[in-house]
Amino acid sequence: MGIFDAINISASGLTAQRLRMDVITKNIANVDTTRTDSGLPYRRQVAVFSEDTGNTPFSIFNRPGQWFAGRGLGGVKVVGIRDDMSQYRKVFDPGHPDANGEGYVEMPNVDIVTEMVNMISATRAYEANVTAINAAKGMVTKALEIGKA
Amino acid sequence: MKISFSNAVTTSALKPERFDQVTGHTEVGFGDILNKAIKGVDRLQKAAEASTIALAVGDVDNLHQVMIDAQKAEIALQYTLQVRNKILDAYQEIMRMQI
Amino acid sequence: MLISMPISFKVLEKALDASWVRHRVLSSNIANVDTPNYKSYRVEFEEHLRDALGNTGIRLKTTNSRHIGIPRNPLDGTVYRIVRDESTSTRIDGNNVDIDVAMAGLAKNALMYQAFADQITAKLVQLKSVISEGRR
């Protein structure tokens, strides 16, 4: 466990939440996109998070007196951005150029309210990681003053 | 760290540990204390140096341990210097005595 | 150490260690607040320290003046313990990190760390002044 491991972990949290925000804003921007490159309406996207234990040195689990089973205590990483395969919204709008025979248009499966809630959650998580970094900075700065009168 | 004493100083006052038959206690002389102090300082200095290098290399777990080690080494050094000073003062006091 | 440090010094060193690990654990929890199926970790230190200190009070009986009545110091080694919270979560994604608890813990822990550092500095400065008899 290095001095700055905690900060690296918080930084990974910042990156992940920022990416999540990007995906959310993309969803919001495309809430009415009925035509994409593939010809289909826009599909909602979701960032997939996973715990990143790759950088955790094993020495932290091998110290005497430290009971701990399994790996863990790492940061977070985004393993992919996947499509939300739930059904498209059907909206009755016969005048729309993309309406089908019965006058229904398939709209993207993006719900603005859900996206806004997620955006707030991502913002809050982002800020929490920033607070963690500031706390670490305060602690290390204090440690540097040990012994000085 | 090498400190050399003149022969006069290493006579009676600085004899190593000896068992006193009369009082039943083990006598510890100045030399013993100073030796221990020097060894301790050496050990702590080396530990502090190793910590500093580890810090630069990025091999350190936390910062406070490095700082504490450095402080311990400094205290040990000061302590040893004070012991040495006291011994020298005592020696000079004795040498000044008119016989 | 050639000067015997009071036990409170060692306690402070251990407290600093545990507090540092606690920050690391909390950072991990906060970074993973939205990771599916992540279970939060915590550091147990205060209880273990209390136990360790309780044990140090034991003095061995000595019948001969040459017996050494020093018990093995239970403060050697690591006094903290990292525990995983296996409780099931009420969230759909299986994550049981409570971000408010984590944030509060973070603030408190940072303050404690700084308090310990201050305390240890005070002891070191005291020692130094005792050794130099108040002269600089």
XYZ file of C-alpha atoms in Angstrom:
384
model
C 0.000 0.000 0.000
C 1.815 3.115 -1.113
C 1.303 6.581 0.218
C -0.813 7.589 -2.722
C -2.738 4.377 -3.257
C -5.805 5.856 -1.596
C -5.634 8.878 -3.892
C -5.272 6.645 -6.934
C -8.358 4.764 -5.879
C -10.333 7.970 -5.488
C -9.034 9.119 -8.869
C -10.349 5.947 -10.463
C -13.703 6.775 -8.916
C -13.584 10.228 -10.492
C -12.823 8.777 -13.900
C -15.574 6.195 -13.672
C -18.233 8.650 -12.528
C -17.186 11.147 -15.189
C -17.588 8.486 -17.851
C -20.969 7.597 -16.425
C -21.974 11.267 -16.680
C -20.930 11.322 -20.324
C -23.115 8.322 -21.058
C -26.051 9.885 -19.238
C -25.735 13.173 -21.125
C -25.560 11.246 -24.369
C -28.784 9.454 -23.449
C -30.479 12.728 -22.625
C -29.301 14.361 -25.838
C -30.709 11.458 -27.852
C -34.048 11.098 -26.122
C -35.881 11.810 -29.360
C -33.485 10.264 -31.879
C -35.551 7.931 -34.028
C -32.868 7.350 -36.616
C -29.316 6.306 -35.920
C -26.612 4.988 -38.278
C -28.080 1.525 -38.004
C -31.500 2.794 -39.038
C -33.017 1.929 -35.679
C -34.031 4.357 -32.953
C -31.373 5.282 -30.380
C -30.875 2.658 -27.675
C -30.200 3.768 -24.105
C -26.662 3.076 -22.959
C -25.327 2.160 -19.529
C -21.788 2.279 -18.189
C -20.819 -0.959 -16.446
C -18.647 -0.621 -13.327
C -16.465 -3.262 -11.816
C -14.101 -3.337 -8.862
C -10.506 -2.924 -10.002
C -8.339 -5.206 -7.884
C -5.531 -5.370 -10.423
C -3.300 -2.874 -8.693
C -3.733 -4.186 -5.171
C -0.412 -5.559 -4.053
C -0.686 -8.880 -2.287
C 1.464 -7.719 0.570
C -1.516 -6.101 2.197
C -3.155 -9.463 2.673
C -0.089 -11.195 3.992
C 0.661 -9.079 7.011
C 0.512 -10.906 10.306
C -2.522 -10.085 12.382
C -4.543 -8.987 9.410
C -7.424 -11.295 8.751
C -8.805 -10.854 5.325
C -10.175 -13.307 2.806
C -9.974 -12.715 -0.892
C -8.886 -9.861 -3.055
C -10.394 -6.477 -2.963
C -9.916 -2.963 -1.694
C -9.157 -1.596 -5.090
C -10.539 1.212 -7.146
C -13.214 1.002 -9.786
C -13.054 0.642 -13.519
C -15.561 0.844 -16.343
C -15.523 -2.484 -18.113
C -17.778 -1.435 -20.900
C -20.705 0.566 -22.134
C -23.558 -1.715 -22.967
C -26.917 -1.150 -24.579
C -30.055 -1.267 -22.534
C -32.067 -3.920 -24.330
C -35.422 -3.007 -22.860
C -38.232 -2.239 -25.271
C -38.488 0.949 -27.249
C -41.243 3.351 -26.246
C -44.176 3.326 -28.584
C -45.682 6.745 -29.128
C -48.773 7.381 -31.158
C -47.886 10.048 -33.706
C -49.227 9.360 -37.236
C -47.727 12.536 -38.618
C -44.136 11.488 -37.770
C -41.987 10.508 -40.769
C -40.950 7.343 -38.961
C -44.445 6.237 -37.997
C -45.331 2.685 -38.861
C -48.537 1.466 -40.472
C -50.664 1.953 -37.357
C -49.272 5.424 -36.693
C -46.951 4.419 -33.883
C -43.405 5.642 -33.682
C -40.718 3.703 -31.878
C -38.913 6.193 -29.616
C -35.653 5.600 -27.731
C -36.007 3.732 -24.440
C -34.620 6.736 -22.579
C -36.623 8.024 -19.625
C -35.610 11.568 -18.791
C -36.502 11.276 -15.129
C -34.350 8.191 -14.677
C -31.466 9.863 -16.426
C -31.745 12.964 -14.241
C -31.761 10.888 -11.070
C -28.706 8.999 -12.284
C -27.004 12.251 -13.145
C -27.513 13.549 -9.618
C -26.216 10.276 -8.211
C -23.139 10.415 -10.424
C -22.478 14.029 -9.462
C -22.755 13.188 -5.787
C -20.439 10.226 -6.116
C -17.967 12.384 -8.043
C -17.974 14.954 -5.260
C -17.549 12.246 -2.642
C -14.376 11.086 -4.380
C -13.098 14.659 -4.467
C -13.713 14.922 -0.719
C -11.781 11.690 -0.196
C -8.805 13.092 -2.077
C -8.863 16.291 -0.056
C -9.010 14.310 3.164
C -5.963 12.295 2.058
C -4.110 15.494 1.226
C -4.853 16.898 4.679
C -3.633 13.744 6.370
C -0.375 13.514 4.433
C 0.333 17.201 4.973
C -0.175 16.698 8.683
C 2.108 13.674 8.704
C 4.826 15.797 7.114
C 4.739 18.018 10.181
C 5.356 15.256 12.686
C 8.135 16.228 15.045
C 8.263 19.897 14.101
C 7.757 22.070 17.148
C 30.024 6.646 14.135
C 33.424 6.375 15.882
C 34.168 8.062 19.174
C 37.595 7.517 20.641
C 38.381 8.070 24.277
C 41.776 8.637 25.775
C 43.146 5.918 28.028
C 42.661 7.935 31.191
C 38.966 8.136 30.632
C 38.597 4.417 30.118
C 39.860 3.544 33.591
C 37.721 2.997 36.641
C 34.668 5.080 35.836
C 34.035 3.319 32.556
C 34.635 -0.299 33.470
C 32.127 -2.634 31.892
C 29.397 -4.261 33.931
C 30.609 -6.003 37.034
C 28.896 -7.695 39.924
C 29.462 -6.011 43.284
C 29.766 -8.667 46.019
C 28.903 -6.275 48.836
C 25.683 -4.738 47.625
C 24.553 -7.647 45.444
C 23.816 -5.312 42.510
C 25.244 -5.383 39.030
C 27.249 -2.230 38.427
C 26.842 -0.545 35.107
C 29.471 1.938 34.107
C 29.299 4.937 31.821
C 31.043 3.035 29.081
C 28.309 0.469 29.011
C 25.600 3.077 28.703
C 27.482 4.908 26.003
C 28.106 1.733 24.029
C 24.466 0.844 24.146
C 23.554 4.377 23.109
C 25.920 4.318 20.147
C 24.660 0.975 18.939
C 21.093 2.177 19.288
C 21.809 5.342 17.375
C 23.496 3.413 14.613
C 20.546 1.081 14.286
C 17.999 3.899 14.255
C 20.026 5.990 11.811
C 20.223 3.072 9.420
C 16.479 2.475 9.728
C 15.761 6.137 9.069
C 18.049 6.149 6.027
C 16.379 3.062 4.641
C 12.990 4.710 5.140
C 14.103 7.836 3.287
C 15.356 5.842 0.344
C 12.178 3.766 0.305
C 10.172 6.987 0.254
C 12.063 8.243 -2.784
C 11.726 4.926 -4.548
C 7.995 4.832 -3.841
C 8.206 1.716 -1.715
C 6.697 3.147 1.432
C 3.336 2.262 2.989
C 2.618 5.447 4.823
C 4.309 8.713 5.435
C 3.922 8.954 9.184
C 6.170 5.952 9.800
C 8.979 7.569 7.819
C 8.632 10.798 9.786
C 8.508 9.008 13.126
C 11.572 6.919 12.285
C 13.504 10.035 11.338
C 12.492 11.722 14.580
C 13.462 8.678 16.659
C 16.871 8.608 15.029
C 17.368 12.285 15.737
C 16.349 11.895 19.362
C 18.668 8.931 19.784
C 21.513 10.957 18.345
C 20.854 13.895 20.648
C 20.638 11.572 23.620
C 23.959 9.978 22.779
C 25.603 13.358 22.324
C 24.334 14.473 25.716
C 25.597 11.304 27.386
C 28.995 11.862 25.776
C 29.012 15.476 26.915
C 28.196 14.494 30.474
C 30.977 11.932 30.501
C 33.471 14.441 29.193
C 32.313 17.014 31.732
C 32.742 14.497 34.529
C 36.193 13.608 33.273
C 37.270 17.206 33.081
C 35.876 17.854 36.549
C 37.910 14.999 37.920
C 41.074 16.062 36.100
C 40.725 19.543 37.521
C 40.802 18.273 41.076
C 43.912 19.210 42.992
C 45.490 16.165 44.499
C 14.707 1.998 21.469
C 17.389 3.013 23.913
C 15.110 5.389 25.709
C 12.035 3.497 26.778
C 9.114 5.189 25.161
C 5.914 5.409 27.155
C 3.264 3.010 25.992
C 1.142 5.889 24.750
C 3.758 6.510 22.065
C 3.411 3.016 20.700
C -0.355 3.292 20.919
C -0.225 6.468 18.855
C 1.932 4.789 16.228
C -0.568 1.958 15.947
C -3.462 4.419 15.851
C -1.818 6.265 12.970
C -1.330 3.003 11.077
C -4.949 1.919 11.558
C -6.286 5.348 10.699
C -4.326 5.367 7.457
C -5.667 1.966 6.455
C -9.143 3.104 7.376
C -8.837 5.999 4.948
C -7.735 3.632 2.220
C -10.710 1.349 2.936
C -13.171 4.242 2.916
C -11.707 5.553 -0.361
C -12.266 2.140 -1.872
C -15.857 2.071 -0.652
C -16.542 5.545 -2.032
C -14.947 4.791 -5.397
C -17.092 1.655 -5.633
C -20.365 3.179 -4.478
C -21.998 2.297 -7.808
C -20.246 -0.995 -8.519
C -22.709 -3.876 -8.731
C -22.370 -6.479 -5.990
C -19.603 -4.634 -4.214
C -19.683 -5.144 -0.444
C -18.327 -2.409 1.757
C -15.310 -2.928 3.998
C -14.512 -1.453 7.371
C -11.531 -1.342 9.714
C -11.849 -2.645 13.245
C -9.238 -1.087 15.461
C -10.560 0.429 18.675
C -11.868 -2.844 20.098
C -8.652 -4.687 19.326
C -6.601 -1.904 20.827
C -8.665 -1.985 23.998
C -8.076 -5.723 24.278
C -4.377 -5.344 23.624
C -4.062 -2.661 26.281
C -6.051 -4.731 28.750
C -3.514 -7.520 28.342
C -0.504 -5.296 28.836
C -1.579 -4.634 32.389
C -0.745 -8.173 33.429
C 2.430 -8.453 35.437
C 4.107 -11.804 35.876
C 4.848 -12.879 39.406
C 8.537 -12.960 40.191
C 9.842 -15.028 43.087
C 13.514 -14.509 42.395
C 15.085 -11.142 41.809
C 16.542 -12.443 38.569
C 13.155 -13.210 37.011
C 12.152 -10.881 34.233
C 8.537 -9.865 34.550
C 8.071 -8.503 31.064
C 5.100 -9.917 29.166
C 5.239 -10.201 25.401
C 4.020 -6.880 24.086
C 0.615 -7.379 22.473
C 1.028 -4.054 20.734
C 3.662 -5.499 18.426
C 2.428 -6.388 15.006
C -0.767 -5.219 13.389
C -3.549 -4.252 15.731
C -6.242 -3.475 13.182
C -8.441 -5.785 11.159
C -10.144 -5.294 7.803
C -13.645 -6.724 7.770
C -16.049 -7.128 4.914
C -19.690 -6.263 5.486
C -21.583 -9.209 4.071
C -25.059 -7.914 4.835
C -27.497 -8.087 1.949
C -28.269 -4.806 0.360
C -31.629 -3.217 -0.303
C -30.377 -1.990 -3.639
C -31.062 -3.744 -6.913
C -27.411 -3.754 -7.908
C -26.363 -5.658 -4.788
C -24.103 -2.870 -3.564
C -24.278 -2.158 0.167
C -22.149 0.971 0.452
C -23.894 3.723 2.378
C -22.304 6.846 1.012
C -23.438 9.049 3.883
C -21.890 6.745 6.465
C -18.745 6.618 4.359
C -18.493 10.399 4.087
C -19.036 10.881 7.809
C -16.449 8.211 8.553
C -14.021 9.892 6.185
C -14.313 13.264 7.896
C -13.995 11.785 11.375
C -11.059 9.610 10.407
C -9.133 12.474 8.835
C -9.552 14.505 12.008
C -8.448 11.605 14.187
C -5.359 11.052 12.060
C -4.396 14.673 12.426
C -5.070 14.529 16.154
C -2.807 11.484 16.521
C -0.091 13.190 14.495
C -0.311 16.252 16.728
C -0.136 14.122 19.849
C 2.894 12.233 18.663
C 4.600 15.470 17.729
C 3.941 16.800 21.214
C 5.576 13.727 22.744
C 8.582 13.945 20.445
C 9.080 17.628 21.169
C 8.808 16.863 24.885
C 11.453 14.168 24.657
C 13.779 16.424 22.745
C 13.485 19.207 25.259
C 14.031 16.817 28.150
C 17.204 15.530 26.528
C 18.572 18.955 25.843
C 17.424 20.149 29.282
C 15.419 22.953 27.826
C 18.419 24.421 26.039
C 18.149 24.567 22.229
